[in-house]
Amino acid sequence: MTTKKKRQTSPAGRRMATVALSLCLLAGVTLFGMYTVGKTEEQQRRLEQEVADAEKAAQARQQEVAAKAAREQKAAEAERQAASGSASRDRTGESAAETAQVEGSETAETDNAELEGEYAEISVDEPVIIEANAGAEAPPLSFSAETDQLLWPIAGNILMDYSMDKTVYFSTLDQYKYNPAIIIEGSVDQNVLSAASGKVISIENVDETGTTITMDIGSGYQVIYGQIKEPAVQQGDYVQAGALIGYVAEPTRFYSKEGSNLYFQVLKDGESINPKELLP
């Protein structure tokens, strides 16, 4: 019986095996390293994308906050204008109440009463027209800011104040612009009285203020009444202070949100001035 001898590996073979194993290990480490680097780069790209997305979201949020602040500022400005109108009404409430009392209580017996700086006691059923005789001179017209005052043409709150040094918000138009008049709250068919004795120089239809009456009250002063219906006077009439000149109309499309009102403007030598400076 022949016995096989166990094959023995020579030292050179062992070294080659060791080298081969080392190369395998090195290749494995290299492949693992490349995999790890690739994965790290992918994570880096993902992180950069997340940062970019976060920055875009922050910018969008910032824009949204700015837009909201602008809307709130706009609303606050509108509230300040409303508060200003209410405060003005408080200061003029007593005078407006006196005007309302005159509308309802005066009689035709005092139609020709002289106006001497006080509200004349007259009837508002018919306009008081000062007619000059044929060939006679027209009644003299004179008004002084130092000695005379205008009457309140209607009793009501001031919806929008005079403002020519800064713009104010117009709700219907949804814009800011200058206001050369005061806008007085009224009701449809409410009596509108002449604020001063004067001559009717025009009655015209204007897109913004509807039927508009302009009166010359002397010394370079003119008074303009807008949002009128059924004028009780004609062009060329001389009208006494406190006389009925018409009625409050439905608001034009320029004031639909503000509601029924009287547009009341005063000019001095063709330039708008604050009517409240001439009112009691």
PDB file of C-alpha atoms in Angstrom:
ATOM      1  CA  MET A   1       0.000   0.000   0.000  1.00  0.00           C
ATOM      2  CA  THR A   2       1.436   3.215  -1.121  1.00  0.00           C
ATOM      3  CA  THR A   3       1.035   6.191   1.218  1.00  0.00           C
ATOM      4  CA  LYS A   4       0.685   9.656  -0.362  1.00  0.00           C
ATOM      5  CA  LYS A   5       2.893  12.264   1.016  1.00  0.00           C
ATOM      6  CA  LYS A   6       1.321  15.569   2.093  1.00  0.00           C
ATOM      7  CA  ARG A   7       2.218  18.349  -0.288  1.00  0.00           C
ATOM      8  CA  GLN A   8       4.093  21.096   1.386  1.00  0.00           C
ATOM      9  CA  THR A   9       4.137  24.739   0.252  1.00  0.00           C
ATOM     10  CA  SER A  10       7.464  26.265  -0.307  1.00  0.00           C
ATOM     11  CA  PRO A  11       8.462  29.639   1.255  1.00  0.00           C
ATOM     12  CA  ALA A  12       8.187  31.330  -2.146  1.00  0.00           C
ATOM     13  CA  GLY A  13       4.623  30.072  -2.536  1.00  0.00           C
ATOM     14  CA  ARG A  14       3.686  31.362   0.867  1.00  0.00           C
ATOM     15  CA  ARG A  15       5.042  34.781   0.010  1.00  0.00           C
ATOM     16  CA  MET A  16       3.062  34.887  -3.229  1.00  0.00           C
ATOM     17  CA  ALA A  17      -0.103  33.924  -1.368  1.00  0.00           C
ATOM     18  CA  THR A  18       0.535  36.646   1.170  1.00  0.00           C
ATOM     19  CA  VAL A  19       1.044  39.209  -1.569  1.00  0.00           C
ATOM     20  CA  ALA A  20      -2.136  38.087  -3.355  1.00  0.00           C
ATOM     21  CA  LEU A  21      -4.109  38.365  -0.131  1.00  0.00           C
ATOM     22  CA  SER A  22      -2.689  41.791   0.539  1.00  0.00           C
ATOM     23  CA  LEU A  23      -3.647  42.939  -2.955  1.00  0.00           C
ATOM     24  CA  CYS A  24      -7.171  41.646  -2.435  1.00  0.00           C
ATOM     25  CA  LEU A  25      -7.440  43.492   0.839  1.00  0.00           C
ATOM     26  CA  LEU A  26      -6.086  46.685  -0.729  1.00  0.00           C
ATOM     27  CA  ALA A  27      -8.564  46.412  -3.587  1.00  0.00           C
ATOM     28  CA  GLY A  28     -11.391  45.945  -1.120  1.00  0.00           C
ATOM     29  CA  VAL A  29     -10.308  48.970   0.906  1.00  0.00           C
ATOM     30  CA  THR A  30     -10.024  51.029  -2.285  1.00  0.00           C
ATOM     31  CA  LEU A  31     -13.488  50.043  -3.473  1.00  0.00           C
ATOM     32  CA  PHE A  32     -14.949  50.811  -0.043  1.00  0.00           C
ATOM     33  CA  GLY A  33     -13.203  54.171   0.004  1.00  0.00           C
ATOM     34  CA  MET A  34     -14.525  55.060  -3.452  1.00  0.00           C
ATOM     35  CA  TYR A  35     -18.015  54.065  -2.370  1.00  0.00           C
ATOM     36  CA  THR A  36     -17.723  56.134   0.788  1.00  0.00           C
ATOM     37  CA  VAL A  37     -16.423  59.193  -1.117  1.00  0.00           C
ATOM     38  CA  GLY A  38     -19.214  58.904  -3.685  1.00  0.00           C
ATOM     39  CA  LYS A  39     -21.793  58.661  -0.942  1.00  0.00           C
ATOM     40  CA  THR A  40     -20.299  61.670   0.866  1.00  0.00           C
ATOM     41  CA  GLU A  41     -20.414  63.754  -2.331  1.00  0.00           C
ATOM     42  CA  GLU A  42     -24.043  62.787  -2.831  1.00  0.00           C
ATOM     43  CA  GLN A  43     -24.835  63.823   0.738  1.00  0.00           C
ATOM     44  CA  GLN A  44     -23.014  67.118   0.179  1.00  0.00           C
ATOM     45  CA  ARG A  45     -25.057  67.815  -2.955  1.00  0.00           C
ATOM     46  CA  ARG A  46     -28.252  66.986  -1.087  1.00  0.00           C
ATOM     47  CA  LEU A  47     -27.266  69.301   1.769  1.00  0.00           C
ATOM     48  CA  GLU A  48     -26.470  72.141  -0.655  1.00  0.00           C
ATOM     49  CA  GLN A  49     -29.865  71.649  -2.330  1.00  0.00           C
ATOM     50  CA  GLU A  50     -31.611  71.751   1.047  1.00  0.00           C
ATOM     51  CA  VAL A  51     -29.795  74.989   1.946  1.00  0.00           C
ATOM     52  CA  ALA A  52     -30.789  76.531  -1.409  1.00  0.00           C
ATOM     53  CA  ASP A  53     -34.420  75.482  -0.875  1.00  0.00           C
ATOM     54  CA  ALA A  54     -34.366  76.974   2.631  1.00  0.00           C
ATOM     55  CA  GLU A  55     -33.001  80.269   1.278  1.00  0.00           C
ATOM     56  CA  LYS A  56     -35.765  80.418  -1.355  1.00  0.00           C
ATOM     57  CA  ALA A  57     -38.400  79.720   1.289  1.00  0.00           C
ATOM     58  CA  ALA A  58     -36.947  82.462   3.512  1.00  0.00           C
ATOM     59  CA  GLN A  59     -37.021  84.960   0.636  1.00  0.00           C
ATOM     60  CA  ALA A  60     -40.640  84.055  -0.183  1.00  0.00           C
ATOM     61  CA  ARG A  61     -41.589  84.458   3.475  1.00  0.00           C
ATOM     62  CA  GLN A  62     -39.829  87.836   3.615  1.00  0.00           C
ATOM     63  CA  GLN A  63     -41.749  89.027   0.550  1.00  0.00           C
ATOM     64  CA  GLU A  64     -45.016  87.822   2.068  1.00  0.00           C
ATOM     65  CA  VAL A  65     -44.284  89.678   5.331  1.00  0.00           C
ATOM     66  CA  ALA A  66     -43.461  92.875   3.399  1.00  0.00           C
ATOM     67  CA  ALA A  67     -46.699  92.639   1.400  1.00  0.00           C
ATOM     68  CA  LYS A  68     -48.704  92.074   4.573  1.00  0.00           C
ATOM     69  CA  ALA A  69     -47.049  95.081   6.218  1.00  0.00           C
ATOM     70  CA  ALA A  70     -47.938  97.240   3.204  1.00  0.00           C
ATOM     71  CA  ARG A  71     -51.576  96.131   3.399  1.00  0.00           C
ATOM     72  CA  GLU A  72     -51.710  96.839   7.125  1.00  0.00           C
ATOM     73  CA  GLN A  73     -50.161 100.281   6.602  1.00  0.00           C
ATOM     74  CA  LYS A  74     -52.760 101.033   3.941  1.00  0.00           C
ATOM     75  CA  ALA A  75     -55.589  99.957   6.258  1.00  0.00           C
ATOM     76  CA  ALA A  76     -54.126 101.987   9.135  1.00  0.00           C
ATOM     77  CA  GLU A  77     -53.973 105.083   6.925  1.00  0.00           C
ATOM     78  CA  ALA A  78     -57.643 104.638   6.020  1.00  0.00           C
ATOM     79  CA  GLU A  79     -58.529 104.325   9.733  1.00  0.00           C
ATOM     80  CA  ARG A  80     -56.577 107.491  10.534  1.00  0.00           C
ATOM     81  CA  GLN A  81     -58.487 109.365   7.847  1.00  0.00           C
ATOM     82  CA  ALA A  82     -61.795 108.124   9.270  1.00  0.00           C
ATOM     83  CA  ALA A  83     -60.702 109.134  12.781  1.00  0.00           C
ATOM     84  CA  SER A  84     -59.676 112.570  11.488  1.00  0.00           C
ATOM     85  CA  GLY A  85     -63.097 113.069   9.948  1.00  0.00           C
ATOM     86  CA  SER A  86     -64.789 112.054  13.211  1.00  0.00           C
ATOM     87  CA  ALA A  87     -62.615 114.446  15.222  1.00  0.00           C
ATOM     88  CA  SER A  88     -63.404 117.285  12.837  1.00  0.00           C
ATOM     89  CA  ARG A  89     -67.098 116.551  13.219  1.00  0.00           C
ATOM     90  CA  ASP A  90     -66.765 116.807  17.021  1.00  0.00           C
ATOM     91  CA  ARG A  91     -65.292 120.295  16.696  1.00  0.00           C
ATOM     92  CA  THR A  92     -68.028 121.463  14.364  1.00  0.00           C
ATOM     93  CA  GLY A  93     -70.970 119.586  15.849  1.00  0.00           C
ATOM     94  CA  GLU A  94     -72.560 122.572  17.551  1.00  0.00           C
ATOM     95  CA  SER A  95     -72.503 124.728  14.412  1.00  0.00           C
ATOM     96  CA  ALA A  96     -73.928 121.899  12.286  1.00  0.00           C
ATOM     97  CA  ALA A  97     -76.706 121.345  14.824  1.00  0.00           C
ATOM     98  CA  GLU A  98     -77.622 125.030  14.635  1.00  0.00           C
ATOM     99  CA  THR A  99     -77.812 124.756  10.842  1.00  0.00           C
ATOM    100  CA  ALA A 100     -80.125 121.744  11.089  1.00  0.00           C
ATOM    101  CA  GLN A 101     -82.352 123.610  13.521  1.00  0.00           C
ATOM    102  CA  VAL A 102     -82.617 126.552  11.117  1.00  0.00           C
ATOM    103  CA  GLU A 103     -83.660 124.173   8.299  1.00  0.00           C
ATOM    104  CA  GLY A 104     -86.626 122.867  10.220  1.00  0.00           C
ATOM    105  CA  SER A 105     -87.844 125.862  12.232  1.00  0.00           C
ATOM    106  CA  GLU A 106     -87.571 129.127  10.241  1.00  0.00           C
ATOM    107  CA  THR A 107     -90.586 130.641   8.466  1.00  0.00           C
ATOM    108  CA  ALA A 108     -91.254 132.607   5.304  1.00  0.00           C
ATOM    109  CA  GLU A 109     -91.879 135.808   7.352  1.00  0.00           C
ATOM    110  CA  THR A 110     -88.120 136.252   7.809  1.00  0.00           C
ATOM    111  CA  ASP A 111     -87.080 135.560   4.206  1.00  0.00           C
ATOM    112  CA  ASN A 112     -85.684 139.105   3.796  1.00  0.00           C
ATOM    113  CA  ALA A 113     -83.802 139.247   7.116  1.00  0.00           C
ATOM    114  CA  GLU A 114     -80.350 140.859   6.967  1.00  0.00           C
ATOM    115  CA  LEU A 115     -77.344 138.534   7.538  1.00  0.00           C
ATOM    116  CA  GLU A 116     -74.903 140.203   9.946  1.00  0.00           C
ATOM    117  CA  GLY A 117     -72.356 137.462  10.644  1.00  0.00           C
ATOM    118  CA  GLU A 118     -75.002 135.123  12.126  1.00  0.00           C
ATOM    119  CA  TYR A 119     -77.055 132.407  10.437  1.00  0.00           C
ATOM    120  CA  ALA A 120     -80.067 134.274   8.909  1.00  0.00           C
ATOM    121  CA  GLU A 121     -83.511 133.123  10.022  1.00  0.00           C
ATOM    122  CA  ILE A 122     -85.067 132.192   6.710  1.00  0.00           C
ATOM    123  CA  SER A 123     -87.325 129.566   5.183  1.00  0.00           C
ATOM    124  CA  VAL A 124     -85.724 126.782   3.182  1.00  0.00           C
ATOM    125  CA  ASP A 125     -88.916 126.053   1.274  1.00  0.00           C
ATOM    126  CA  GLU A 126     -88.021 128.525  -1.457  1.00  0.00           C
ATOM    127  CA  PRO A 127     -84.662 130.032  -2.449  1.00  0.00           C
ATOM    128  CA  VAL A 128     -84.116 133.644  -1.419  1.00  0.00           C
ATOM    129  CA  ILE A 129     -83.116 135.362  -4.660  1.00  0.00           C
ATOM    130  CA  ILE A 130     -81.835 138.930  -4.510  1.00  0.00           C
ATOM    131  CA  GLU A 131     -83.086 140.429  -7.746  1.00  0.00           C
ATOM    132  CA  ALA A 132     -81.820 143.771  -8.993  1.00  0.00           C
ATOM    133  CA  ASN A 133     -84.335 146.111 -10.656  1.00  0.00           C
ATOM    134  CA  ALA A 134     -83.982 146.602 -14.393  1.00  0.00           C
ATOM    135  CA  GLY A 135     -81.210 149.093 -15.051  1.00  0.00           C
ATOM    136  CA  ALA A 136     -80.057 149.043 -11.419  1.00  0.00           C
ATOM    137  CA  GLU A 137     -76.608 147.972 -10.322  1.00  0.00           C
ATOM    138  CA  ALA A 138     -76.115 144.410  -9.129  1.00  0.00           C
ATOM    139  CA  PRO A 139     -75.944 143.917  -5.347  1.00  0.00           C
ATOM    140  CA  PRO A 140     -72.348 144.373  -4.153  1.00  0.00           C
ATOM    141  CA  LEU A 141     -70.532 141.194  -3.158  1.00  0.00           C
ATOM    142  CA  SER A 142     -67.850 141.268  -0.506  1.00  0.00           C
ATOM    143  CA  PHE A 143     -66.321 138.618   1.720  1.00  0.00           C
ATOM    144  CA  SER A 144     -63.441 138.936   4.183  1.00  0.00           C
ATOM    145  CA  ALA A 145     -61.690 136.028   5.884  1.00  0.00           C
ATOM    146  CA  GLU A 146     -60.878 138.347   8.799  1.00  0.00           C
ATOM    147  CA  THR A 147     -64.433 139.523   9.527  1.00  0.00           C
ATOM    148  CA  ASP A 148     -66.827 137.077   7.818  1.00  0.00           C
ATOM    149  CA  GLN A 149     -67.629 133.394   8.165  1.00  0.00           C
ATOM    150  CA  LEU A 150     -69.287 130.828   5.956  1.00  0.00           C
ATOM    151  CA  LEU A 151     -72.346 128.867   7.044  1.00  0.00           C
ATOM    152  CA  TRP A 152     -72.306 125.071   7.095  1.00  0.00           C
ATOM    153  CA  PRO A 153     -74.239 124.098   3.949  1.00  0.00           C
ATOM    154  CA  ILE A 154     -75.521 120.836   5.499  1.00  0.00           C
ATOM    155  CA  ALA A 155     -75.359 119.144   8.884  1.00  0.00           C
ATOM    156  CA  GLY A 156     -73.188 116.028   8.724  1.00  0.00           C
ATOM    157  CA  ASN A 157     -69.889 114.363   9.555  1.00  0.00           C
ATOM    158  CA  ILE A 158     -66.780 115.172   7.554  1.00  0.00           C
ATOM    159  CA  LEU A 159     -66.018 111.989   5.614  1.00  0.00           C
ATOM    160  CA  MET A 160     -62.805 113.303   4.046  1.00  0.00           C
ATOM    161  CA  ASP A 161     -60.883 116.375   5.117  1.00  0.00           C
ATOM    162  CA  TYR A 162     -59.232 119.012   2.943  1.00  0.00           C
ATOM    163  CA  SER A 163     -55.640 117.981   2.164  1.00  0.00           C
ATOM    164  CA  MET A 164     -53.397 119.657  -0.392  1.00  0.00           C
ATOM    165  CA  ASP A 165     -50.065 119.155   1.394  1.00  0.00           C
ATOM    166  CA  LYS A 166     -50.286 115.353   1.412  1.00  0.00           C
ATOM    167  CA  THR A 167     -52.349 112.701  -0.332  1.00  0.00           C
ATOM    168  CA  VAL A 168     -55.315 110.977   1.335  1.00  0.00           C
ATOM    169  CA  TYR A 169     -56.941 107.622   0.627  1.00  0.00           C
ATOM    170  CA  PHE A 170     -60.071 107.527  -1.569  1.00  0.00           C
ATOM    171  CA  SER A 171     -61.914 104.270  -0.821  1.00  0.00           C
ATOM    172  CA  THR A 172     -63.914 104.077  -4.051  1.00  0.00           C
ATOM    173  CA  LEU A 173     -60.902 104.824  -6.244  1.00  0.00           C
ATOM    174  CA  ASP A 174     -58.604 102.708  -4.058  1.00  0.00           C
ATOM    175  CA  GLN A 175     -55.839 105.264  -4.408  1.00  0.00           C
ATOM    176  CA  TYR A 176     -54.157 108.136  -2.644  1.00  0.00           C
ATOM    177  CA  LYS A 177     -54.521 111.649  -4.034  1.00  0.00           C
ATOM    178  CA  TYR A 178     -54.911 115.281  -2.977  1.00  0.00           C
ATOM    179  CA  ASN A 179     -58.315 116.521  -1.811  1.00  0.00           C
ATOM    180  CA  PRO A 180     -59.088 120.218  -2.573  1.00  0.00           C
ATOM    181  CA  ALA A 181     -62.435 120.144  -0.723  1.00  0.00           C
ATOM    182  CA  ILE A 182     -64.142 118.717   2.330  1.00  0.00           C
ATOM    183  CA  ILE A 183     -66.548 115.824   1.786  1.00  0.00           C
ATOM    184  CA  ILE A 184     -69.507 116.171   4.166  1.00  0.00           C
ATOM    185  CA  GLU A 185     -71.724 113.175   4.877  1.00  0.00           C
ATOM    186  CA  GLY A 186     -75.368 113.674   3.932  1.00  0.00           C
ATOM    187  CA  SER A 187     -78.559 111.837   3.087  1.00  0.00           C
ATOM    188  CA  VAL A 188     -80.322 111.819  -0.271  1.00  0.00           C
ATOM    189  CA  ASP A 189     -82.807 114.739  -0.580  1.00  0.00           C
ATOM    190  CA  GLN A 190     -81.235 116.608   2.357  1.00  0.00           C
ATOM    191  CA  ASN A 191     -81.442 120.422   1.985  1.00  0.00           C
ATOM    192  CA  VAL A 192     -78.275 122.183   0.826  1.00  0.00           C
ATOM    193  CA  LEU A 193     -78.017 125.833   1.872  1.00  0.00           C
ATOM    194  CA  SER A 194     -75.927 128.648   0.475  1.00  0.00           C
ATOM    195  CA  ALA A 195     -72.861 129.168   2.683  1.00  0.00           C
ATOM    196  CA  ALA A 196     -72.714 132.896   1.860  1.00  0.00           C
ATOM    197  CA  SER A 197     -74.505 135.563  -0.133  1.00  0.00           C
ATOM    198  CA  GLY A 198     -73.347 135.488  -3.731  1.00  0.00           C
ATOM    199  CA  LYS A 199     -74.039 135.139  -7.420  1.00  0.00           C
ATOM    200  CA  VAL A 200     -74.518 131.802  -9.176  1.00  0.00           C
ATOM    201  CA  ILE A 201     -71.953 131.874 -11.966  1.00  0.00           C
ATOM    202  CA  SER A 202     -72.331 128.286 -13.224  1.00  0.00           C
ATOM    203  CA  ILE A 203     -74.389 125.129 -12.887  1.00  0.00           C
ATOM    204  CA  GLU A 204     -72.767 122.220 -14.703  1.00  0.00           C
ATOM    205  CA  ASN A 205     -72.594 118.449 -14.718  1.00  0.00           C
ATOM    206  CA  VAL A 206     -69.150 117.082 -13.769  1.00  0.00           C
ATOM    207  CA  ASP A 207     -68.194 113.393 -13.875  1.00  0.00           C
ATOM    208  CA  GLU A 208     -66.652 113.377 -10.407  1.00  0.00           C
ATOM    209  CA  THR A 209     -69.061 115.656  -8.500  1.00  0.00           C
ATOM    210  CA  GLY A 210     -72.265 115.387 -10.533  1.00  0.00           C
ATOM    211  CA  THR A 211     -74.409 118.532 -10.718  1.00  0.00           C
ATOM    212  CA  THR A 212     -72.083 121.242  -9.433  1.00  0.00           C
ATOM    213  CA  ILE A 213     -73.014 124.822  -8.495  1.00  0.00           C
ATOM    214  CA  THR A 214     -70.340 127.536  -8.379  1.00  0.00           C
ATOM    215  CA  MET A 215     -71.038 130.858  -6.647  1.00  0.00           C
ATOM    216  CA  ASP A 216     -69.037 134.092  -6.545  1.00  0.00           C
ATOM    217  CA  ILE A 217     -69.199 135.576  -3.034  1.00  0.00           C
ATOM    218  CA  GLY A 218     -66.914 138.557  -3.710  1.00  0.00           C
ATOM    219  CA  SER A 219     -63.334 139.642  -3.008  1.00  0.00           C
ATOM    220  CA  GLY A 220     -61.921 136.819  -5.137  1.00  0.00           C
ATOM    221  CA  TYR A 221     -63.736 134.047  -3.227  1.00  0.00           C
ATOM    222  CA  GLN A 222     -65.820 131.328  -4.892  1.00  0.00           C
ATOM    223  CA  VAL A 223     -67.768 128.493  -3.287  1.00  0.00           C
ATOM    224  CA  ILE A 224     -68.393 125.185  -5.109  1.00  0.00           C
ATOM    225  CA  TYR A 225     -71.131 122.705  -4.165  1.00  0.00           C
ATOM    226  CA  GLY A 226     -71.000 119.215  -5.727  1.00  0.00           C
ATOM    227  CA  GLN A 227     -73.232 116.116  -5.624  1.00  0.00           C
ATOM    228  CA  ILE A 228     -76.379 118.289  -5.962  1.00  0.00           C
ATOM    229  CA  LYS A 229     -79.728 117.381  -7.462  1.00  0.00           C
ATOM    230  CA  GLU A 230     -82.729 119.534  -8.414  1.00  0.00           C
ATOM    231  CA  PRO A 231     -80.981 122.915  -8.191  1.00  0.00           C
ATOM    232  CA  ALA A 232     -83.282 125.569  -6.702  1.00  0.00           C
ATOM    233  CA  VAL A 233     -81.332 128.422  -8.315  1.00  0.00           C
ATOM    234  CA  GLN A 234     -80.333 129.395 -11.850  1.00  0.00           C
ATOM    235  CA  GLN A 235     -77.181 130.804 -13.362  1.00  0.00           C
ATOM    236  CA  GLY A 236     -77.085 134.564 -12.793  1.00  0.00           C
ATOM    237  CA  ASP A 237     -79.181 134.512  -9.595  1.00  0.00           C
ATOM    238  CA  TYR A 238     -78.040 136.522  -6.591  1.00  0.00           C
ATOM    239  CA  VAL A 239     -78.671 134.318  -3.549  1.00  0.00           C
ATOM    240  CA  GLN A 240     -78.719 135.245   0.127  1.00  0.00           C
ATOM    241  CA  ALA A 241     -76.706 133.266   2.686  1.00  0.00           C
ATOM    242  CA  GLY A 242     -78.704 130.379   4.109  1.00  0.00           C
ATOM    243  CA  ALA A 243     -81.000 130.099   1.063  1.00  0.00           C
ATOM    244  CA  LEU A 244     -81.927 126.692  -0.318  1.00  0.00           C
ATOM    245  CA  ILE A 245     -79.884 125.986  -3.448  1.00  0.00           C
ATOM    246  CA  GLY A 246     -80.673 122.283  -3.989  1.00  0.00           C
ATOM    247  CA  TYR A 247     -80.644 118.804  -2.449  1.00  0.00           C
ATOM    248  CA  VAL A 248     -78.085 116.064  -1.812  1.00  0.00           C
ATOM    249  CA  ALA A 249     -78.025 113.603  -4.717  1.00  0.00           C
ATOM    250  CA  GLU A 250     -77.061 109.953  -4.965  1.00  0.00           C
ATOM    251  CA  PRO A 251     -73.237 109.716  -4.936  1.00  0.00           C
ATOM    252  CA  THR A 252     -71.420 109.584  -8.254  1.00  0.00           C
ATOM    253  CA  ARG A 253     -69.379 106.508  -9.181  1.00  0.00           C
ATOM    254  CA  PHE A 254     -66.309 108.266  -7.776  1.00  0.00           C
ATOM    255  CA  TYR A 255     -67.805 108.213  -4.242  1.00  0.00           C
ATOM    256  CA  SER A 256     -69.923 105.037  -4.224  1.00  0.00           C
ATOM    257  CA  LYS A 257     -68.137 103.589  -1.159  1.00  0.00           C
ATOM    258  CA  GLU A 258     -68.134 106.887   0.735  1.00  0.00           C
ATOM    259  CA  GLY A 259     -71.911 107.173   0.290  1.00  0.00           C
ATOM    260  CA  SER A 260     -74.172 110.215  -0.148  1.00  0.00           C
ATOM    261  CA  ASN A 261     -72.292 113.439   0.518  1.00  0.00           C
ATOM    262  CA  LEU A 262     -71.813 117.100  -0.348  1.00  0.00           C
ATOM    263  CA  TYR A 263     -68.613 118.151  -2.102  1.00  0.00           C
ATOM    264  CA  PHE A 264     -67.760 121.581  -0.609  1.00  0.00           C
ATOM    265  CA  GLN A 265     -64.820 123.554  -2.031  1.00  0.00           C
ATOM    266  CA  VAL A 266     -63.651 127.155  -1.579  1.00  0.00           C
ATOM    267  CA  LEU A 267     -61.405 129.031  -4.002  1.00  0.00           C
ATOM    268  CA  LYS A 268     -59.474 132.243  -3.369  1.00  0.00           C
ATOM    269  CA  ASP A 269     -58.248 133.891  -6.556  1.00  0.00           C
ATOM    270  CA  GLY A 270     -58.614 130.548  -8.318  1.00  0.00           C
ATOM    271  CA  GLU A 271     -56.648 128.503  -5.743  1.00  0.00           C
ATOM    272  CA  SER A 272     -58.219 125.963  -3.376  1.00  0.00           C
ATOM    273  CA  ILE A 273     -58.113 126.859   0.312  1.00  0.00           C
ATOM    274  CA  ASN A 274     -59.295 124.972   3.402  1.00  0.00           C
ATOM    275  CA  PRO A 275     -63.040 125.636   3.852  1.00  0.00           C
ATOM    276  CA  LYS A 276     -62.803 124.877   7.575  1.00  0.00           C
ATOM    277  CA  GLU A 277     -60.708 128.024   8.071  1.00  0.00           C
ATOM    278  CA  LEU A 278     -63.780 130.082   7.093  1.00  0.00           C
ATOM    279  CA  LEU A 279     -66.405 128.025   8.975  1.00  0.00           C
ATOM    280  CA  PRO A 280     -67.443 128.637  12.585  1.00  0.00           C
TER     281      PRO A 280
END
